[in-house]
mmCIF file of N, CA and C in Angstrom:
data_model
loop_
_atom_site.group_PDB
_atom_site.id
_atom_site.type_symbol
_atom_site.label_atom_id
_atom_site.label_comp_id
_atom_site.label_asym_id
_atom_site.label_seq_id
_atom_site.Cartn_x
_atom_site.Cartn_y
_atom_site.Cartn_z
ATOM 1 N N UNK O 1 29.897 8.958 -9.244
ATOM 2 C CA UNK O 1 30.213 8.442 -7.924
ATOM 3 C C UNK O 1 31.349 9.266 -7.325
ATOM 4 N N UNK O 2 31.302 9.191 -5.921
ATOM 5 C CA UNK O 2 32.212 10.070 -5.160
ATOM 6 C C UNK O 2 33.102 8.814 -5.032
ATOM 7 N N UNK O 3 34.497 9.667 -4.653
ATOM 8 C CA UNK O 3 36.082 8.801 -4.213
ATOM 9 C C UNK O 3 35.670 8.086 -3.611
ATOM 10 N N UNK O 4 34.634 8.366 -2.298
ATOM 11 C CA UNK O 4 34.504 7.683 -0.845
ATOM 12 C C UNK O 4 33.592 6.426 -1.575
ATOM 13 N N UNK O 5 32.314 6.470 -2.340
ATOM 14 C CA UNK O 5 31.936 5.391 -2.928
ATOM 15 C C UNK O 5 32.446 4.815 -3.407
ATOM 16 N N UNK O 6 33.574 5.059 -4.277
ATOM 17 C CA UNK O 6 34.347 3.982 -4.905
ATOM 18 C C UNK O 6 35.217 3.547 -3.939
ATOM 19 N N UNK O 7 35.829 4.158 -3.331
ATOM 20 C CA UNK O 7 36.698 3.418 -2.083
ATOM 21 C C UNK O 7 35.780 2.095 -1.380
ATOM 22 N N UNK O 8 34.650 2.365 -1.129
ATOM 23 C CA UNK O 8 33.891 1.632 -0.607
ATOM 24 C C UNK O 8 33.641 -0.059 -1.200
ATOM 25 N N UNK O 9 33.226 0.342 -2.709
ATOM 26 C CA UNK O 9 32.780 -0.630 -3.960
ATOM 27 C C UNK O 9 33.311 -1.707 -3.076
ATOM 28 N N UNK O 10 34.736 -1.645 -3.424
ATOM 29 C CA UNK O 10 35.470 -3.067 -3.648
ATOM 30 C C UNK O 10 35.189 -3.946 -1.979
ATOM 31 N N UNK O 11 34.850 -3.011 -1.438
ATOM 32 C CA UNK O 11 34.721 -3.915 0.709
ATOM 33 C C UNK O 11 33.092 -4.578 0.195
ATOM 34 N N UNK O 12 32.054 -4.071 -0.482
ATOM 35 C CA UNK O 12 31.182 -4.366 -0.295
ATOM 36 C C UNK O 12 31.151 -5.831 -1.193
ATOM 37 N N UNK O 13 31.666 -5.600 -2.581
ATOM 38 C CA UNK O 13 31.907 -6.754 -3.523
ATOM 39 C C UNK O 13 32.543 -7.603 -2.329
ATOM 40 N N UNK O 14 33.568 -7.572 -1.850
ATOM 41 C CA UNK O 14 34.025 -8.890 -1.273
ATOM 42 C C UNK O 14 32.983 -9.463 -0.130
ATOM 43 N N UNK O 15 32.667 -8.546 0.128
ATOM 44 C CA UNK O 15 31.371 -8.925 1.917
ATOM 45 C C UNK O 15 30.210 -9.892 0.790
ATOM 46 N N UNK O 16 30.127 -9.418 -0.182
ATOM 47 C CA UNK O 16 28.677 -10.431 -0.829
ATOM 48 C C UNK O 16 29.420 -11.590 -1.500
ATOM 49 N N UNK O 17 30.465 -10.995 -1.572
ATOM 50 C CA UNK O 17 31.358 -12.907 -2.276
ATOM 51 C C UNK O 17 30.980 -14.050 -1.109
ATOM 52 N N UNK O 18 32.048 -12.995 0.082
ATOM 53 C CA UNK O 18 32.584 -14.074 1.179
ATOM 54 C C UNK O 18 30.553 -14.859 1.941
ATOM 55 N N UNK O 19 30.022 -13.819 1.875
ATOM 56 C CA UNK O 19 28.807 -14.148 2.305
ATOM 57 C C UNK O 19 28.016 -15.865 1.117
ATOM 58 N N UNK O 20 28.040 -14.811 -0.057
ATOM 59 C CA UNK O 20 27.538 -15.944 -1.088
ATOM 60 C C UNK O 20 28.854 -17.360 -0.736
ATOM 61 N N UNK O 21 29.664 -17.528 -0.792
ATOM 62 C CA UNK O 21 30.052 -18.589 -0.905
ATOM 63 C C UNK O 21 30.120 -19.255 0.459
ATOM 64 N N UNK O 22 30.048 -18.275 1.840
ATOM 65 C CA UNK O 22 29.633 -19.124 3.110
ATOM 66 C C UNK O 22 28.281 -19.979 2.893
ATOM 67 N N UNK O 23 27.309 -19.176 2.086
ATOM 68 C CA UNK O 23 25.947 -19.470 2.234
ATOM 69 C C UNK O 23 25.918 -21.002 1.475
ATOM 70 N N UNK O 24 26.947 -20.907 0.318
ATOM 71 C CA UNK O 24 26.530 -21.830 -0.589
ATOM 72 C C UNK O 24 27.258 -23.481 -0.355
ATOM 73 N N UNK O 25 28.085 -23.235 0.623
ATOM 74 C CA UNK O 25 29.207 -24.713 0.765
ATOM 75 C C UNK O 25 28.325 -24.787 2.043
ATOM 76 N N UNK O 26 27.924 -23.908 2.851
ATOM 77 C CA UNK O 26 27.035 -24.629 3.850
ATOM 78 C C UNK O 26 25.985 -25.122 3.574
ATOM 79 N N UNK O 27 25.038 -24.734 2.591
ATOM 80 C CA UNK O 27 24.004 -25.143 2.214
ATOM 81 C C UNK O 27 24.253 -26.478 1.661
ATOM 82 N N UNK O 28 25.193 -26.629 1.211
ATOM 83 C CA UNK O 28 25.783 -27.879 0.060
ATOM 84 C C UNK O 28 25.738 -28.792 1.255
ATOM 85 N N UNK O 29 26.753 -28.491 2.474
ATOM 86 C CA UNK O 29 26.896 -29.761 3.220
ATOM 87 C C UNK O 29 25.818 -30.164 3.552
ATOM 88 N N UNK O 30 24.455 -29.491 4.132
ATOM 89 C CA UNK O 30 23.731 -29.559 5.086
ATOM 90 C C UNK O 30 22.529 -30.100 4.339
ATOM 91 N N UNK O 31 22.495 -30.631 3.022
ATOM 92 C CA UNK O 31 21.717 -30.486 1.852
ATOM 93 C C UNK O 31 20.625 -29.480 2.032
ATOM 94 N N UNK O 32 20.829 -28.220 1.590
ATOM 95 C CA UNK O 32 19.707 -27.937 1.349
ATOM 96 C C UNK O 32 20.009 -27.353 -0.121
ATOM 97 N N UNK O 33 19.262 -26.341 -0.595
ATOM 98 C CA UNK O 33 19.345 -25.860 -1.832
ATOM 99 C C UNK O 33 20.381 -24.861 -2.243
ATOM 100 N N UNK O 34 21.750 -25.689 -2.329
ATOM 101 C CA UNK O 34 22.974 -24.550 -2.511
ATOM 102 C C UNK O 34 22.873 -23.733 -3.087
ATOM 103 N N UNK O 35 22.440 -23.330 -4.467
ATOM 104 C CA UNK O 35 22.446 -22.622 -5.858
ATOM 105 C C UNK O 35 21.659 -21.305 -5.122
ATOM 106 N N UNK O 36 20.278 -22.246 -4.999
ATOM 107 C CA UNK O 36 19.566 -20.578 -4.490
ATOM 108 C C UNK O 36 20.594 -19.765 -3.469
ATOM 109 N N UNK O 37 20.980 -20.453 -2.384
ATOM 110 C CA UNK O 37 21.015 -19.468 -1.174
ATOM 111 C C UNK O 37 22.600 -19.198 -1.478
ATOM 112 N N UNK O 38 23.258 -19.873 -2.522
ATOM 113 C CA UNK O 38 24.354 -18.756 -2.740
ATOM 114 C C UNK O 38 24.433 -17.710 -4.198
ATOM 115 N N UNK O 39 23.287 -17.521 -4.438
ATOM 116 C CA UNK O 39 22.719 -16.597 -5.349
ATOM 117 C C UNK O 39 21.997 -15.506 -4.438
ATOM 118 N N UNK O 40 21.347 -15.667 -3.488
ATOM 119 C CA UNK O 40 20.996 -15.150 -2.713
ATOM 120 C C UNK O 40 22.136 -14.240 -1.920
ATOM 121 N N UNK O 41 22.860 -15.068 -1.653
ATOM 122 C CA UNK O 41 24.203 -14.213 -1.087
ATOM 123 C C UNK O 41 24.735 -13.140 -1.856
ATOM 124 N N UNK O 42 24.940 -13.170 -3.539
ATOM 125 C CA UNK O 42 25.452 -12.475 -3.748
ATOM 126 C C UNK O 42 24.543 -10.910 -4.440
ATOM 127 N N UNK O 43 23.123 -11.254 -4.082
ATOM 128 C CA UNK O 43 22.101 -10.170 -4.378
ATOM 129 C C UNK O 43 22.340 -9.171 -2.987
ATOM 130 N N UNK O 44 22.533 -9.334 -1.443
ATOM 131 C CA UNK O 44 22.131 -9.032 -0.714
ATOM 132 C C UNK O 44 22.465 -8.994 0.448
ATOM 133 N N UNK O 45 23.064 -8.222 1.476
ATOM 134 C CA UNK O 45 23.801 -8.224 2.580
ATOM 135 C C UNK O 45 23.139 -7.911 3.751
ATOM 136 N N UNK O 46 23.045 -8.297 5.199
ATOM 137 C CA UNK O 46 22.982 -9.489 5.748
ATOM 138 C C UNK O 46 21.810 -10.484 5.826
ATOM 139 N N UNK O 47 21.011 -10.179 4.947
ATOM 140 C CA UNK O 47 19.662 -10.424 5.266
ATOM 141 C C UNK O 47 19.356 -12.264 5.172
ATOM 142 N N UNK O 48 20.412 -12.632 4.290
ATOM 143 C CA UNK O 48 20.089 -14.109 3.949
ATOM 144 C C UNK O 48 20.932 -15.075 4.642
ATOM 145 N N UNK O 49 22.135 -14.243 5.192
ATOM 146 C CA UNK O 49 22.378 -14.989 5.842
ATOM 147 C C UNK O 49 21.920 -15.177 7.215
ATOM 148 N N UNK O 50 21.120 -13.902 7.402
ATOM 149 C CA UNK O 50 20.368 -13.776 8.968
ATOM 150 C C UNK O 50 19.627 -15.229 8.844
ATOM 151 N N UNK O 51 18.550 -15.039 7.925
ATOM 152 C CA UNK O 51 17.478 -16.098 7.408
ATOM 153 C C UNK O 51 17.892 -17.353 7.597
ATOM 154 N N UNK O 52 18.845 -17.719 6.530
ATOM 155 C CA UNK O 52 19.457 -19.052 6.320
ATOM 156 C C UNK O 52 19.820 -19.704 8.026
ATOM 157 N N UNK O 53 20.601 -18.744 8.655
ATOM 158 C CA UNK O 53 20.961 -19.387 10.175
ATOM 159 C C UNK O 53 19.709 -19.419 11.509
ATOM 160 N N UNK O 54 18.835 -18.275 11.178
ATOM 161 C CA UNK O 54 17.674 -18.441 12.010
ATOM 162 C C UNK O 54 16.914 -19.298 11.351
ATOM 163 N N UNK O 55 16.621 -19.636 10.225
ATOM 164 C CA UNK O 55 15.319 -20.693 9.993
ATOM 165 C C UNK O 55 15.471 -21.985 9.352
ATOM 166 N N UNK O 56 16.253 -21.869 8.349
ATOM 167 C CA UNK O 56 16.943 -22.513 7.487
ATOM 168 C C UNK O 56 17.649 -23.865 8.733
ATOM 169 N N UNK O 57 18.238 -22.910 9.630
ATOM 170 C CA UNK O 57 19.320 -24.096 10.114
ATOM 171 C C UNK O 57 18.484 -24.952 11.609
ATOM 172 N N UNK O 58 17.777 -23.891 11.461
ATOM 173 C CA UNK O 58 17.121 -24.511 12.803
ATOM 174 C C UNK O 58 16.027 -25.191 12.295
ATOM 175 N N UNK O 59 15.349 -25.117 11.653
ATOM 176 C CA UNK O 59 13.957 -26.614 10.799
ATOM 177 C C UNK O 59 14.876 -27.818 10.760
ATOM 178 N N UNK O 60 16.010 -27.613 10.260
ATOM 179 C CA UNK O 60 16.866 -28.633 10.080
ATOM 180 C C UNK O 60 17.431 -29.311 11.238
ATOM 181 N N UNK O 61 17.610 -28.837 12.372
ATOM 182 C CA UNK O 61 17.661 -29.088 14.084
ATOM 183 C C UNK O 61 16.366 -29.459 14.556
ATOM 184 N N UNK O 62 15.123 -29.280 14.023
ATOM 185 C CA UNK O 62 14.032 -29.538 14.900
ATOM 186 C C UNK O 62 13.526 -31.739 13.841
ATOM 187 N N UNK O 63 13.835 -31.329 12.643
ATOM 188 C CA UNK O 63 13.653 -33.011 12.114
ATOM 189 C C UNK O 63 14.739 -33.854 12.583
#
């Protein structure tokens, strides 16, 4: 790995923390399935949380 990648590492580790644990205390309140979607968070950047707020939150607005 280059300097600039490792410089990088540690911004990306925190962006999938802060993501996984937004995903997972919201999911908690809102009941849906915490575990997955803050496992999900920490596989993958922005994609689940795109998901989770476009579909996830809105099924939950339409019952």
């Amino acid at each position: 790995m280059t300097e600039n990648e490792l410089m990088i590492l540690p911004l990306v580790a925190l962006i999938l923390l802060a993501q996984s644990v937004f995903l997972f205390t919201n999911a908690k309140k809102h009941g849906h399935n915490y575990w997955l979607w803050g496992i999900l968070g920490l596989v993958q950047a922005p994609v689940p949380t795109i998901i989770y707020l476009l579909f996830v939150r809105k099924a939950r607005k339409d019952n």
